[in-house]
């Protein structure tokens, strides 16, 4: 009973277990966390599979709580979504990522990008596109350097509204990536009418790539269909050189994963970029 249902059924669960009290603790701590800026962004580099160049990085939020220590976004993002606090937190993440990357990008290729995860709740808010515009203006980051990552569930839930939002974002010049692709309702067919630029194949497919031929077949299909639709494909969670070689042969465009680099604070990323040789 970890999931926070709409009707809060866990209140009536006789086993008010450890995970529930932790959820409550996090829920309470979020407000102060946001007020006192206990969050920071780490950045994981992304690579072109053909030439190994760094093509950008993904911003991943971290919460360093004064007493609970590091709390994973896997734990607190869904809670922040439940309470609506993701709106404030998400706005901060977007602004910080744009600001950081405006400084970072002159160390990279001129069209390198920063990818920012966006919750459905944020995207569906009326002021979202305006928030993106503000973040770009404030940071002077060119719009083409920003990629917004969202999961496919949002497309299924409110297709018309989302379709309109995506065209507005396209008009701004920012790019959109569909995150965790393959895990949900995955139909590439409805992507053809949407202003989406990238598909990110979920780590669960990449993990099995070199062991499970069915998984490999699905991955290859996703790549070739995406290319037909003029979408680029990034594989996430690449951990072995066998996986990387497979993806390269399958014509996947880009990759991200522990094989190349873990998410890291901005100063470490600068060091990584300085030491990195694509060859
Ligand atoms: P995601 O967007 O799918 O992010 C990828 C996750 O996979 C990250 O976990 C990253 O650290 C991890 N990862 C990357 N490469 C590898 C690899 O080779 N092996 C393994 N085992 N893991 C790898 P992280 O940072 O813990 O984030 C987890 C999830 O939390 C994200 O999944 C995303 O859904 C959410 N999240 C993180 N930051 C944000 C944010 O700023 N905003 C929102 N709305 N959600 C966020
Ligand atoms: Ca992501
Ligand atoms: Ca993902
Ligand atoms: Ca994922």
Coordinates of C-alpha atoms and ligand atoms in Angstrom, one line a residue:
X1 CA 0.0 0.0 0.0
X2 CA 2.8 2.4 -0.9
X3 CA 0.9 4.1 -3.7
X4 CA -0.9 7.3 -2.6
X5 CA -4.3 6.8 -4.0
X6 CA -6.7 9.6 -4.6
X7 CA -8.9 8.5 -1.7
X8 CA -6.0 8.0 0.6
X9 CA -6.9 4.4 1.3
X10 CA -3.7 3.9 3.2
X11 CA -5.2 5.7 6.2
X12 CA -7.4 2.7 6.8
X13 CA -4.7 0.1 6.2
X14 CA -4.1 -1.7 9.5
X15 CA -0.5 -2.1 8.6
X16 CA 0.6 1.5 8.7
X17 CA 4.0 0.3 7.8
X18 CA 7.4 1.8 7.6
X19 CA 7.1 2.9 4.0
X20 CA 3.9 4.8 4.7
X21 CA 5.4 6.8 7.6
X22 CA 8.4 7.5 5.4
X23 CA 6.1 8.8 2.7
X24 CA 4.4 11.0 5.2
X25 CA 7.8 12.3 6.5
X26 CA 8.9 13.2 3.0
X27 CA 5.5 14.8 2.2
X28 CA 6.0 17.1 5.2
X29 CA 9.7 17.8 4.6
X30 CA 9.1 18.8 0.9
X31 CA 7.7 22.2 1.8
X32 CA 10.8 23.3 3.9
X33 CA 13.0 21.5 1.3
X34 CA 11.6 23.8 -1.4
X35 CA 11.8 26.9 0.7
X36 CA 15.3 26.3 1.9
X37 CA 16.6 25.2 -1.5
X38 CA 17.8 21.7 -0.4
X39 CA 17.7 20.5 -4.0
X40 CA 20.4 20.4 -6.5
X41 CA 20.8 19.3 -10.1
X42 CA 23.2 16.6 -11.3
X43 CA 23.9 16.2 -15.0
X44 CA 24.5 13.0 -17.0
X45 CA 26.2 13.4 -20.4
X46 CA 24.7 12.0 -23.5
X47 CA 26.7 10.7 -26.5
X48 CA 26.4 10.5 -30.2
X49 CA 26.7 6.7 -31.0
X50 CA 28.3 7.3 -34.3
X51 CA 31.2 9.5 -33.3
X52 CA 31.2 9.4 -29.4
X53 CA 30.8 13.2 -29.2
X54 CA 29.0 14.6 -26.2
X55 CA 25.7 15.9 -27.5
X56 CA 24.3 17.2 -24.2
X57 CA 23.2 16.2 -20.8
X58 CA 20.1 15.3 -18.8
X59 CA 19.4 17.3 -15.6
X60 CA 18.4 15.0 -12.7
X61 CA 17.2 16.4 -9.4
X62 CA 18.8 15.5 -6.1
X63 CA 17.5 16.2 -2.6
X64 CA 20.0 16.4 0.2
X65 CA 17.9 16.5 3.3
X66 CA 19.7 17.8 6.5
X67 CA 18.7 14.7 8.6
X68 CA 17.3 12.1 6.1
X69 CA 20.3 12.4 3.8
X70 CA 20.1 11.9 0.1
X71 CA 16.5 11.1 -1.0
X72 CA 16.1 9.6 -4.5
X73 CA 13.8 11.4 -7.0
X74 CA 12.1 8.0 -7.5
X75 CA 10.8 8.5 -4.0
X76 CA 10.0 12.2 -3.8
X77 CA 8.9 13.1 -7.3
X78 CA 5.7 11.1 -7.1
X79 CA 4.9 12.6 -3.7
X80 CA 5.5 16.1 -5.0
X81 CA 3.2 15.2 -7.9
X82 CA 0.5 14.1 -5.5
X83 CA 0.7 17.3 -3.4
X84 CA 1.1 19.6 -6.4
X85 CA 4.5 20.8 -5.1
X86 CA 6.0 19.6 -8.3
X87 CA 4.8 22.8 -9.9
X88 CA 7.0 25.0 -7.8
X89 CA 9.9 22.5 -7.7
X90 CA 9.6 21.8 -11.4
X91 CA 9.8 25.6 -12.2
X92 CA 12.9 25.8 -10.1
X93 CA 14.5 22.8 -11.9
X94 CA 13.7 24.3 -15.3
X95 CA 15.2 27.7 -14.4
X96 CA 18.3 26.2 -12.8
X97 CA 19.0 23.8 -15.6
X98 CA 18.7 26.6 -18.2
X99 CA 21.0 28.8 -16.2
X100 CA 23.6 26.1 -15.6
X101 CA 23.6 25.0 -19.2
X102 CA 23.9 28.6 -20.5
X103 CA 27.3 28.5 -18.8
X104 CA 28.2 24.9 -19.7
X105 CA 27.4 25.0 -23.4
X106 CA 30.4 26.9 -24.6
X107 CA 32.5 24.0 -23.5
X108 CA 30.5 21.7 -25.8
X109 CA 29.3 21.5 -29.4
X110 CA 27.3 24.6 -30.4
X111 CA 24.1 22.6 -30.7
X112 CA 24.5 20.6 -27.5
X113 CA 21.3 20.4 -25.4
X114 CA 20.2 20.1 -21.8
X115 CA 17.3 17.8 -21.2
X116 CA 14.8 18.5 -18.4
X117 CA 12.3 16.1 -17.0
X118 CA 8.8 17.5 -17.0
X119 CA 5.9 16.0 -15.1
X120 CA 2.5 15.7 -16.8
X121 CA 1.1 18.0 -14.1
X122 CA 3.5 20.8 -15.1
X123 CA 2.9 20.4 -18.8
X124 CA -0.9 20.6 -18.3
X125 CA -0.7 23.8 -16.3
X126 CA -1.9 26.8 -18.2
X127 CA 1.3 28.8 -17.5
X128 CA 3.7 26.1 -18.5
X129 CA 4.7 27.4 -22.0
X130 CA 5.2 30.9 -20.5
X131 CA 7.4 29.5 -17.7
X132 CA 9.6 27.9 -20.4
X133 CA 9.8 31.2 -22.3
X134 CA 10.8 33.0 -19.0
X135 CA 13.5 30.4 -18.2
X136 CA 15.0 30.8 -21.6
X137 CA 14.9 34.6 -21.5
X138 CA 16.3 34.8 -18.0
X139 CA 19.2 32.5 -18.8
X140 CA 19.8 33.7 -22.4
X141 CA 19.9 30.0 -23.4
X142 CA 18.9 29.5 -27.1
X143 CA 15.6 27.6 -27.3
X144 CA 17.1 24.9 -29.5
X145 CA 19.5 24.0 -26.6
X146 CA 16.5 22.9 -24.4
X147 CA 14.9 19.4 -24.6
X148 CA 11.8 18.7 -22.5
X149 CA 11.5 15.1 -21.5
X150 CA 8.0 13.8 -20.8
X151 CA 6.5 10.3 -20.6
X152 CA 4.0 8.9 -23.0
X153 CA 1.3 8.5 -20.4
X154 CA 0.6 12.2 -20.7
X155 CA -0.2 11.9 -24.4
X156 CA -2.7 9.2 -23.7
X157 CA -4.5 11.0 -21.0
X158 CA -5.1 14.4 -22.6
X159 CA -4.1 14.0 -26.3
X160 CA -5.7 17.2 -27.6
X161 CA -4.4 19.5 -25.0
X162 CA -1.0 18.0 -25.1
X163 CA -0.9 18.2 -28.9
X164 CA -1.6 21.9 -28.7
X165 CA 1.1 22.4 -26.0
X166 CA 3.6 20.6 -28.0
X167 CA 3.0 22.8 -31.0
X168 CA 3.4 25.9 -28.9
X169 CA 6.7 24.5 -27.6
X170 CA 7.8 23.8 -31.1
X171 CA 7.0 27.4 -32.0
X172 CA 9.3 28.5 -29.2
X173 CA 12.0 26.3 -30.8
X174 CA 12.5 23.9 -27.9
X175 CA 12.8 20.2 -28.5
X176 CA 10.7 17.4 -27.0
X177 CA 11.8 13.9 -26.0
X178 CA 9.4 11.0 -25.2
X179 CA 10.9 9.4 -22.1
X180 CA 10.8 5.7 -20.9
X181 CA 9.6 4.7 -24.4
X182 CA 8.4 1.1 -24.6
X183 CA 7.1 0.8 -21.1
X184 CA 3.6 2.1 -21.5
X185 CA 1.1 2.4 -24.2
X186 CA 3.8 2.8 -26.8
X187 CA 2.3 3.4 -30.1
X188 CA 4.7 5.1 -32.4
X189 CA 1.8 5.7 -34.8
X190 CA 0.3 8.6 -32.8
X191 CA 3.7 10.2 -32.6
X192 CA 3.6 11.0 -36.2
X193 CA 1.2 13.9 -35.6
X194 CA 2.9 15.3 -32.6
X195 CA 5.8 17.7 -32.4
X196 CA 8.2 15.3 -30.8
X197 CA 11.9 15.1 -31.8
X198 CA 13.4 12.3 -29.7
X199 CA 12.4 8.9 -28.4
X200 CA 14.3 7.6 -25.4
X201 CA 14.2 3.8 -25.2
X202 CA 13.7 2.7 -21.6
X203 CA 16.5 1.1 -19.7
X204 CA 14.5 -2.1 -19.2
X205 CA 14.9 -2.9 -22.9
X206 CA 18.5 -2.0 -23.0
X207 CA 19.4 -4.2 -20.1
X208 CA 18.1 -7.3 -21.8
X209 CA 19.3 -6.3 -25.3
X210 CA 22.2 -8.8 -25.5
X211 CA 20.4 -11.6 -23.6
X212 CA 16.9 -11.7 -24.9
X213 CA 16.3 -11.8 -28.6
X214 CA 12.7 -10.7 -28.4
X215 CA 13.7 -7.6 -26.5
X216 CA 16.4 -7.0 -29.2
X217 CA 13.8 -7.3 -31.9
X218 CA 11.5 -4.8 -30.2
X219 CA 14.3 -2.3 -29.8
X220 CA 15.3 -2.7 -33.4
X221 CA 11.7 -2.1 -34.5
X222 CA 11.4 1.0 -32.3
X223 CA 14.6 2.4 -33.9
X224 CA 13.6 1.8 -37.5
X225 CA 10.0 3.0 -37.0
X226 CA 11.2 6.1 -35.2
X227 CA 13.5 6.9 -38.1
X228 CA 10.7 6.5 -40.5
X229 CA 8.8 9.1 -38.5
X230 CA 11.9 11.4 -38.6
X231 CA 12.5 11.0 -34.9
X232 CA 15.9 10.5 -33.3
X233 CA 16.5 7.7 -30.8
X234 CA 18.5 7.7 -27.6
X235 CA 19.1 4.6 -25.6
X236 CA 19.1 5.1 -21.8
X237 CA 20.8 3.0 -19.2
X238 CA 23.6 1.6 -21.3
X239 CA 25.9 -0.2 -19.0
X240 CA 28.1 -2.5 -21.1
X241 CA 30.1 -2.1 -24.3
X242 CA 28.2 -5.1 -25.7
X243 CA 25.0 -3.1 -25.4
X244 CA 26.6 0.0 -27.0
X245 CA 28.0 -2.0 -29.9
X246 CA 24.6 -3.6 -30.5
X247 CA 22.9 -0.2 -30.5
X248 CA 25.4 1.2 -32.8
X249 CA 24.8 -1.6 -35.3
X250 CA 21.1 -1.1 -35.0
X251 CA 21.6 2.5 -36.0
X252 CA 20.5 4.0 -32.7
X253 CA 21.5 7.7 -32.7
X254 CA 22.6 8.4 -29.1
X255 CA 23.2 6.9 -25.7
X256 CA 23.4 7.7 -22.1
X257 CA 24.4 5.4 -19.2
X258 CA 26.8 4.3 -16.6
X259 CA 29.1 2.8 -19.2
X260 CA 30.1 6.3 -20.2
X261 CA 29.2 8.5 -17.2
X262 CA 26.9 8.7 -14.2
X263 CA 25.0 11.8 -13.3
X264 CA 27.3 14.3 -11.6
X265 CA 27.3 17.8 -10.1
X266 CA 28.1 20.7 -12.4
X267 CA 31.8 21.1 -11.4
X268 CA 32.4 17.4 -12.0
X269 CA 30.7 17.6 -15.4
X270 CA 33.0 20.5 -16.4
X271 CA 36.0 18.3 -15.4
X272 CA 34.6 15.3 -17.3
X273 CA 34.2 17.4 -20.5
X274 CA 37.7 18.8 -20.2
X275 CA 39.2 15.3 -19.9
X276 CA 37.0 13.7 -22.4
X277 CA 38.3 12.6 -25.8
X278 CA 35.7 11.3 -28.3
X279 CA 38.2 9.7 -30.8
Ligands
LIG1 P1 14.5 9.0 -15.9 O1 14.1 10.3 -16.4 O2 14.2 7.8 -16.7 O3 16.1 9.2 -15.6 C1 17.0 8.2 -15.8 C2 17.4 7.5 -14.5 O4 18.3 6.4 -14.8 C3 18.2 8.4 -13.5 O5 17.8 8.0 -12.2 C4 19.6 8.0 -13.9 O6 20.5 8.3 -12.8 C5 19.5 6.5 -14.1 N1 20.5 6.0 -15.0 C6 21.2 6.6 -16.0 N2 22.0 5.7 -16.6 C7 21.9 4.6 -15.9 C8 22.5 3.3 -16.1 O7 23.4 3.0 -16.9 N3 22.1 2.3 -15.2 C9 21.2 2.5 -14.2 N4 20.9 1.5 -13.4 N5 20.6 3.7 -14.0 C10 20.9 4.7 -14.9 P2 17.5 9.1 -11.1 O8 18.3 10.3 -11.3 O9 17.4 8.4 -9.8 O10 16.0 9.5 -11.5 C11 14.9 8.6 -11.5 C12 13.7 9.2 -12.1 O11 13.2 10.3 -11.3 C13 13.9 9.8 -13.5 O12 13.9 8.7 -14.4 C14 12.7 10.7 -13.6 O13 11.5 10.0 -13.8 C15 12.6 11.2 -12.1 N6 13.3 12.5 -12.1 C16 14.6 12.8 -11.9 N7 14.9 14.1 -11.9 C17 13.7 14.7 -12.2 C18 13.3 16.1 -12.4 O14 14.1 17.0 -12.4 N8 12.0 16.3 -12.7 C19 11.0 15.3 -12.7 N9 9.8 15.6 -13.0 N10 11.4 14.0 -12.6 C20 12.7 13.7 -12.3
LIG2 CA1 14.3 11.4 -18.3
LIG3 CA1 13.9 7.7 -18.9
LIG4 CA1 13.2 5.4 -16.5

